[in-house]
Coordinates of C-alpha atoms and ligand atoms in Angstrom, one line a residue:
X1 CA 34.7 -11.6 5.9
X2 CA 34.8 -10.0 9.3
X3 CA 33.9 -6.0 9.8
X4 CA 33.1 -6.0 6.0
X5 CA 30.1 -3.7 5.8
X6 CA 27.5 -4.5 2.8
X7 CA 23.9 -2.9 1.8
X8 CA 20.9 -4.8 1.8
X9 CA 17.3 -5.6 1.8
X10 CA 15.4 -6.5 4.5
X11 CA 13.2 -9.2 3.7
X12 CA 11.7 -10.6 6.3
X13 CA 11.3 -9.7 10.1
X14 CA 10.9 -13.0 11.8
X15 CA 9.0 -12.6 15.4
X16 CA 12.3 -14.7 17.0
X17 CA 14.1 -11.2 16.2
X18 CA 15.9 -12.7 13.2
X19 CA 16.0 -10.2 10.2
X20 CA 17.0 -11.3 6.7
X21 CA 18.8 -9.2 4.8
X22 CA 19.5 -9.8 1.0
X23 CA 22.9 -8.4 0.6
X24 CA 24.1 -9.2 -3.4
X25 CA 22.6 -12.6 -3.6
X26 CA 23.2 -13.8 -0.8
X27 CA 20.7 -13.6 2.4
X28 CA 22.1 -12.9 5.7
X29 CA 20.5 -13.7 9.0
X30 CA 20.7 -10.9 11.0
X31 CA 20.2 -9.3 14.7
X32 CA 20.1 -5.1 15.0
X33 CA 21.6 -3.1 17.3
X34 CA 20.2 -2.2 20.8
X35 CA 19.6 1.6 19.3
X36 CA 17.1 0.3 16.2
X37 CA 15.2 -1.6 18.9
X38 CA 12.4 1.2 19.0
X39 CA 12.3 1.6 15.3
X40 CA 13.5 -1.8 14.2
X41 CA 13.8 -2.6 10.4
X42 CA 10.9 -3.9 8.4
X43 CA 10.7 -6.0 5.3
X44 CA 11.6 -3.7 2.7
X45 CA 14.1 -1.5 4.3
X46 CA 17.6 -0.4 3.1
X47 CA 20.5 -1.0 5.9
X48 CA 23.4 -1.6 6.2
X49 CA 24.9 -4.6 7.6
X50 CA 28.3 -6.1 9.3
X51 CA 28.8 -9.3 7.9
X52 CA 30.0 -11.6 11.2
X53 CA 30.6 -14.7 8.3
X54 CA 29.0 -15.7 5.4
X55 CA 25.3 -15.7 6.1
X56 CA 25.0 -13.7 9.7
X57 CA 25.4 -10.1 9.9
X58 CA 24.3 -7.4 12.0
X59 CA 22.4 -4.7 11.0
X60 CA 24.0 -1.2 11.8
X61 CA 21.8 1.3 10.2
X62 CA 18.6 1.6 8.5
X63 CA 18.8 4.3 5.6
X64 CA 16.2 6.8 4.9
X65 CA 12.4 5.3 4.0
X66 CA 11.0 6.4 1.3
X67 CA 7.1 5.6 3.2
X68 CA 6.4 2.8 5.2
X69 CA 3.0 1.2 5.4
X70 CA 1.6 -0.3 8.8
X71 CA -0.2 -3.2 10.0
X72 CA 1.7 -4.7 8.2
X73 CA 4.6 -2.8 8.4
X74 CA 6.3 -2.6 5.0
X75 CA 8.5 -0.2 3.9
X76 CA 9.7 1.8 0.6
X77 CA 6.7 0.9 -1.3
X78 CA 6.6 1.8 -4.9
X79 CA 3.4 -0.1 -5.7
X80 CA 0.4 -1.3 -4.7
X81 CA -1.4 -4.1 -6.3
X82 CA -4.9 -3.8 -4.9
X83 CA -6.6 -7.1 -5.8
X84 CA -10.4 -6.6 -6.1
X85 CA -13.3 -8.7 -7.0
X86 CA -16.9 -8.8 -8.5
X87 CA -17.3 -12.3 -7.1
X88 CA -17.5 -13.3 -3.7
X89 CA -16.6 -11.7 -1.8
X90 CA -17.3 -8.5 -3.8
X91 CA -15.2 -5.9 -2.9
X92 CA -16.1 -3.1 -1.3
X93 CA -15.3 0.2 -3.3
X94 CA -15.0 2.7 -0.4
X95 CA -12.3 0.2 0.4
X96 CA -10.6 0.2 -2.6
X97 CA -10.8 4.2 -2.7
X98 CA -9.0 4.3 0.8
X99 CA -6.3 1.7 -0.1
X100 CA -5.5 3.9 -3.2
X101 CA -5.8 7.4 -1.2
X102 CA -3.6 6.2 1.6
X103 CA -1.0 4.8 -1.3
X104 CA -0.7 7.8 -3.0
X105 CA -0.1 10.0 -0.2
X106 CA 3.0 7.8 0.5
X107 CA 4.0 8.4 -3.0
X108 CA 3.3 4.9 -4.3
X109 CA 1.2 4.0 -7.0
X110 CA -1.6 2.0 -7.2
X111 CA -2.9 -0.7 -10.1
X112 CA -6.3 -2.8 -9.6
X113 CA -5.8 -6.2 -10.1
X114 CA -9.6 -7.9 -10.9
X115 CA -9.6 -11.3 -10.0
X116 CA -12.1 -14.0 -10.3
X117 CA -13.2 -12.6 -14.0
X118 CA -14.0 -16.4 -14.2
X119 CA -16.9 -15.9 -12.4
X120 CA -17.6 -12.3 -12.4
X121 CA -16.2 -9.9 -15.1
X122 CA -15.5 -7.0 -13.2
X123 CA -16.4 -4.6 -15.8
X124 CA -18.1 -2.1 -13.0
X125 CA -15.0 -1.7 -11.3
X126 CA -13.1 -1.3 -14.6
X127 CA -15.5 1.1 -15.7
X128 CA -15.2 3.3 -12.8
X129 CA -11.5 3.3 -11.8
X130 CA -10.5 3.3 -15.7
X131 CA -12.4 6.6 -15.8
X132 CA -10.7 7.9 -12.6
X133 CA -6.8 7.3 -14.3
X134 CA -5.4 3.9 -12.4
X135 CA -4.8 1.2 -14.5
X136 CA -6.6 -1.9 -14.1
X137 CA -5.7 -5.7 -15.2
X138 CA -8.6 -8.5 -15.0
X139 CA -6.9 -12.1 -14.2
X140 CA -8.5 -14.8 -13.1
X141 CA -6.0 -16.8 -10.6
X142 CA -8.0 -19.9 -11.1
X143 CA -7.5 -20.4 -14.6
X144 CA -4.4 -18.2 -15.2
X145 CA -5.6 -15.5 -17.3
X146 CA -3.9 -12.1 -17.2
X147 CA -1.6 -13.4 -14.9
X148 CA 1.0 -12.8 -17.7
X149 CA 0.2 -9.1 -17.5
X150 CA 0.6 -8.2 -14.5
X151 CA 3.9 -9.6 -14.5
X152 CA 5.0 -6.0 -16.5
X153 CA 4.4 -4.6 -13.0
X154 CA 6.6 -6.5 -11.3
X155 CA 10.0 -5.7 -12.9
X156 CA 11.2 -2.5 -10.2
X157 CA 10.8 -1.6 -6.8
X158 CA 9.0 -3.3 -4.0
X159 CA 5.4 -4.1 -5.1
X160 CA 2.4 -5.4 -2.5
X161 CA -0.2 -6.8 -2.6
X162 CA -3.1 -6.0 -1.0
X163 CA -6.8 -6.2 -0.5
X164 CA -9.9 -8.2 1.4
X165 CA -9.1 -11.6 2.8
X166 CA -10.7 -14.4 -0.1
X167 CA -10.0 -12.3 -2.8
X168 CA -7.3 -14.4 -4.2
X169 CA -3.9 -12.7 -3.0
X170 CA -2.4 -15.8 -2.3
X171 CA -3.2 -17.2 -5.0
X172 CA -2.3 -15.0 -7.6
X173 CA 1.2 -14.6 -5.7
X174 CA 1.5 -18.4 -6.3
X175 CA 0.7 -18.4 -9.6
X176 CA 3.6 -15.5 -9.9
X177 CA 6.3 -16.7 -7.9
X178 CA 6.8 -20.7 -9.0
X179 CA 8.2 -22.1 -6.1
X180 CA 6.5 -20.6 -3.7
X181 CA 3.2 -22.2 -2.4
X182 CA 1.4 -19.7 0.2
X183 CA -1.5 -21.0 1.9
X184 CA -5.2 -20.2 0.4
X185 CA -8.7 -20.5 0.9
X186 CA -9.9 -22.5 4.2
X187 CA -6.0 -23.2 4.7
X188 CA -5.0 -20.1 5.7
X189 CA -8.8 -19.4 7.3
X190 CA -9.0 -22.2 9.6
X191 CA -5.2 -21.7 11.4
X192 CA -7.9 -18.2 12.7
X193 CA -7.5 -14.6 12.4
X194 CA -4.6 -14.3 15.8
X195 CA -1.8 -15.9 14.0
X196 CA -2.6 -15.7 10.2
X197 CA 0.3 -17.2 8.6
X198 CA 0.8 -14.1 6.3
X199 CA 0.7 -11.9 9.8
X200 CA 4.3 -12.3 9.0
X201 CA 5.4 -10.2 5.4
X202 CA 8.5 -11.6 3.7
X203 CA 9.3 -10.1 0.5
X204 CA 10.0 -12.3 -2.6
X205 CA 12.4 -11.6 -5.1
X206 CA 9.6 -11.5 -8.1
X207 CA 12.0 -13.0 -10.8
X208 CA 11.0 -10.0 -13.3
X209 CA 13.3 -7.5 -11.4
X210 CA 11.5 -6.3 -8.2
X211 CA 10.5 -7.6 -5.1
X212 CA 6.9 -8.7 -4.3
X213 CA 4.7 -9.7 -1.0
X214 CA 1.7 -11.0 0.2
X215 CA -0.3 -9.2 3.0
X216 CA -2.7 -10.5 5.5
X217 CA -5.0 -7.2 3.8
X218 CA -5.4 -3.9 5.8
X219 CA -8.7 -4.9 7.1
X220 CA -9.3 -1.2 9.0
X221 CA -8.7 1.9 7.7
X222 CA -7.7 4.8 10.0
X223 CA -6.5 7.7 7.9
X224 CA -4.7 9.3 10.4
X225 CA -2.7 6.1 12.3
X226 CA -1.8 5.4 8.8
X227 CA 0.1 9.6 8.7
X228 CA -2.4 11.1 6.1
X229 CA -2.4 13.9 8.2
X230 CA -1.9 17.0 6.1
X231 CA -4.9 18.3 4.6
X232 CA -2.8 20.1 1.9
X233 CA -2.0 16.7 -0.2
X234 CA -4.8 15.0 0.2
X235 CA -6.5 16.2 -3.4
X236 CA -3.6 14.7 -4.6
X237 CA -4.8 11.4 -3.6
X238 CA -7.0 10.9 -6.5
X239 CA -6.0 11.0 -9.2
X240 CA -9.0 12.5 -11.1
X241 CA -8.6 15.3 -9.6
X242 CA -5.1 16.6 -9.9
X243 CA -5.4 17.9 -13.7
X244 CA -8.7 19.6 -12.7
X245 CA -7.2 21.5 -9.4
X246 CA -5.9 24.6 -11.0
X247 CA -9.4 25.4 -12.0
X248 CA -10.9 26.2 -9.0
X249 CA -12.0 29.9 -8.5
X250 CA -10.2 30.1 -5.0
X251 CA -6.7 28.8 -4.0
X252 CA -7.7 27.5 -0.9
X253 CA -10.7 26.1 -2.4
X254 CA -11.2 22.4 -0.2
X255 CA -13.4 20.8 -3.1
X256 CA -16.2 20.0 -1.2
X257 CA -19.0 22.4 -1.9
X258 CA -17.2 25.7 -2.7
X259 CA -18.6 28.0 -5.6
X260 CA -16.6 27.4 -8.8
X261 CA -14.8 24.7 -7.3
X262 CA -13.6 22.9 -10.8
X263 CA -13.9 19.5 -8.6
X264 CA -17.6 20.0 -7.4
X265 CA -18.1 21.0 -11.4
X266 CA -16.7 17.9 -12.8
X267 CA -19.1 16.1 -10.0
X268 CA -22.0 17.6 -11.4
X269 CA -21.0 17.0 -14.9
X270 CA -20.8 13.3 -14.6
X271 CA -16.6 13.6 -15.3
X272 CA -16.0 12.7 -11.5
X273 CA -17.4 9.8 -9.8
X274 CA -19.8 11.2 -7.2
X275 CA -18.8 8.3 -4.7
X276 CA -15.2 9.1 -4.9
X277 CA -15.9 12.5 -4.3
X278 CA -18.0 11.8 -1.5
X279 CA -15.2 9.5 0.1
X280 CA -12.9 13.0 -1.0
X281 CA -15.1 14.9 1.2
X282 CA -15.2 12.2 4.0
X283 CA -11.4 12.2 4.3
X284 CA -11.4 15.8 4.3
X285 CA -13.7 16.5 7.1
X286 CA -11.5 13.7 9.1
X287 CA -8.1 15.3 8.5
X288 CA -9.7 18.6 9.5
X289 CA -11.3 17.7 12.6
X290 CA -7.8 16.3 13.7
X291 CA -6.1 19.3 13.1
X292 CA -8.8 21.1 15.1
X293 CA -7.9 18.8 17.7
X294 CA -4.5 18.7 17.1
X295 CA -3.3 22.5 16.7
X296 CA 0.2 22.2 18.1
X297 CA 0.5 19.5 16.1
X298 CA 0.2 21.0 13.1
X299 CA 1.8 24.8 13.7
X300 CA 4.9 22.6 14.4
X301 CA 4.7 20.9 10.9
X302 CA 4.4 24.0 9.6
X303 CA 8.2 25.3 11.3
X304 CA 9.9 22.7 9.9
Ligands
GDP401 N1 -13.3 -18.8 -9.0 C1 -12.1 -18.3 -8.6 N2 -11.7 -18.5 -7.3 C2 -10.6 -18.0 -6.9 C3 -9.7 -17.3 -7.8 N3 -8.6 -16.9 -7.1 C4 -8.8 -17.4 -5.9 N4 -9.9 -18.1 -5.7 C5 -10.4 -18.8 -4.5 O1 -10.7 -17.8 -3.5 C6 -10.3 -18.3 -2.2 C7 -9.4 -17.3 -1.5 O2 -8.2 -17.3 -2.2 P1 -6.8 -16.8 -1.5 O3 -5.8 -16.8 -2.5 O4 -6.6 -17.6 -0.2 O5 -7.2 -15.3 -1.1 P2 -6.5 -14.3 -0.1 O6 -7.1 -14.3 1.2 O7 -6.7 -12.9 -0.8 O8 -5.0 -14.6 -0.1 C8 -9.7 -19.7 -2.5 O9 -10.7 -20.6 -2.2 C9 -9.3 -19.6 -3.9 O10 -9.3 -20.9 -4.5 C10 -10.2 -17.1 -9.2 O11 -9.5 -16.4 -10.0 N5 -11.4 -17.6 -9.5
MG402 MG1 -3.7 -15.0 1.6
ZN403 ZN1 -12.0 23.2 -5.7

């Protein structure tokens, strides 16, 4: 066993310093070297890892992310299951178009989950995000429905969950992953907001072929901490808009009140939501106001 190198997934990065790496099948506990210290792995990472005997290792390397998502940190993302809600508490849409803009511009994708259609049907949000190309599934944790579903989600790549705290993460992951029980409702409420129990992501192996976790929810949303920074890709971000793009009458059109701008058209035509344009437009003034702050920044993205 000793000096025998193995690649693995991280997934879990305890606060004691422990990492768990899932190397085969088996999970190794883990310490990294001194030189990952100021960029330490994070549940879904790639390393590599020197197993010291059957279950400890040491982590030697983390291989090249594909994204990696902070507060909490996750990395190599391939999907984000944004769980939504008509019920209490409602869920906010400007949210829900931030969660998905900031996904797609690390290159993952993003489903709705709406939960609570026991209550609430959710046929608003449906409507809407339907309309804008992301695919939605309606489940109602409480009484199992569509749960089945969105299992087909879960069968690649590294999937997370996400959204307001009480909209039924938790327990939709339970009723996903038998044999795990997270902590729900007033449980996980009343330990208080400083040391959430999900503060800590560990990913779970789904059983369908991928890897899920819960998050705590990214309450705040701050474009730019979060490295949407180039102006360029943001367009890209919804996906109503990315068939439309060559249209506009000028290539450096920024789709926000330009002439003959095929977005504004399609605004005015009913075809594009008017609040996601509007939240367009609001991430668009931000990312350009930071490179007007910013312009050293940005010439020396452009030299590399
Ligand atoms: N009516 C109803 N309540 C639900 C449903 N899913 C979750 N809840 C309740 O919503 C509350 C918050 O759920 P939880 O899973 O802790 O949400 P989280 O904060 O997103 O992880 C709990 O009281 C749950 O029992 C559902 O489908 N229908
Ligand atoms: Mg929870
Ligand atoms: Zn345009």
């Amino acid at each position: 066993m000793a000096d025998k190198i193995l690649c693995g997934r991280v997934i879990s990065n305890r606060s004691s310093g422990d990492i768990h790496v899932l190397c085969n099948e088996s999970i190794f506990r883990c310490r990294a070297l001194g030189k990952l210290r100021r960029d330490p792995p994070v549940p879904g990472d790639l390393v590599s890892v020197r197993c010291e005997t059957e279950d400890v290792g040491t982590v030697l390397e983390i291989l090249p992310r594909k994204n990696r998502l902070t507060r909490p940190a996750v990395a190599n993302v391939d999907r984000l299951i944004l769980v939504v809600s008509e019920a209490e508490p409602a869920t906010d849409r400007r949210y829900i178009d931030h969660m998905s803009a900031m996904a797609a511009y690390m290159g993952a994708e993003t489903v709705l989950c709406i939960n609570k259609c026991d209550v609430a049907d959710g046929e608003c949000l449906r409507a809407v995000y339907e309309k804008a190309g992301f695919r939605t599934v309606s489940v109602s944790a409480l009484r199992g429905e569509g749960i089945e579903l969105l299992t087909s989600f879960l069968t690649d790549g590294v999937t997370v969950f996400a959204g307001n705290s009480g909209v039924g993460k938790s327990s939709i992951l339970n009723r996903l992953l038998p044999g795990v029980e997270l902590a729900t409702g007033e449980l996980s409420r009343g330990i208080g907001r400083g040391k959430n129990t999900t503060r800590h992501v560990t990913l779970h192996t789904s059983g369908y072929g991928g890897f899920v976790c819960d998050t705590p929810g990214f309450s705040t949303f701050d474009p730019i901490e979060m490295g949407m920074t180039d102006i360029d890709r943001l367009p890209l971000c919804f996906p109503e808009f990315v068939d439309r793009l060559s249209g506009c009458r000028y290539t450096d059109c920024g789709h926000t009140t330009e002439e003959d701008c095929a977005i504004v058209d399609a605004v005015r035509a009913g075809e594009i939501d008017a609040d996601r344009h509007a939240c367009y437009v609001e991430l668009f003034h931000t990312l350009k106001d930071y490179q007007r702050r910013n312009p050293e920044l940005f010439r020396k993205n452009q030299r590399i």
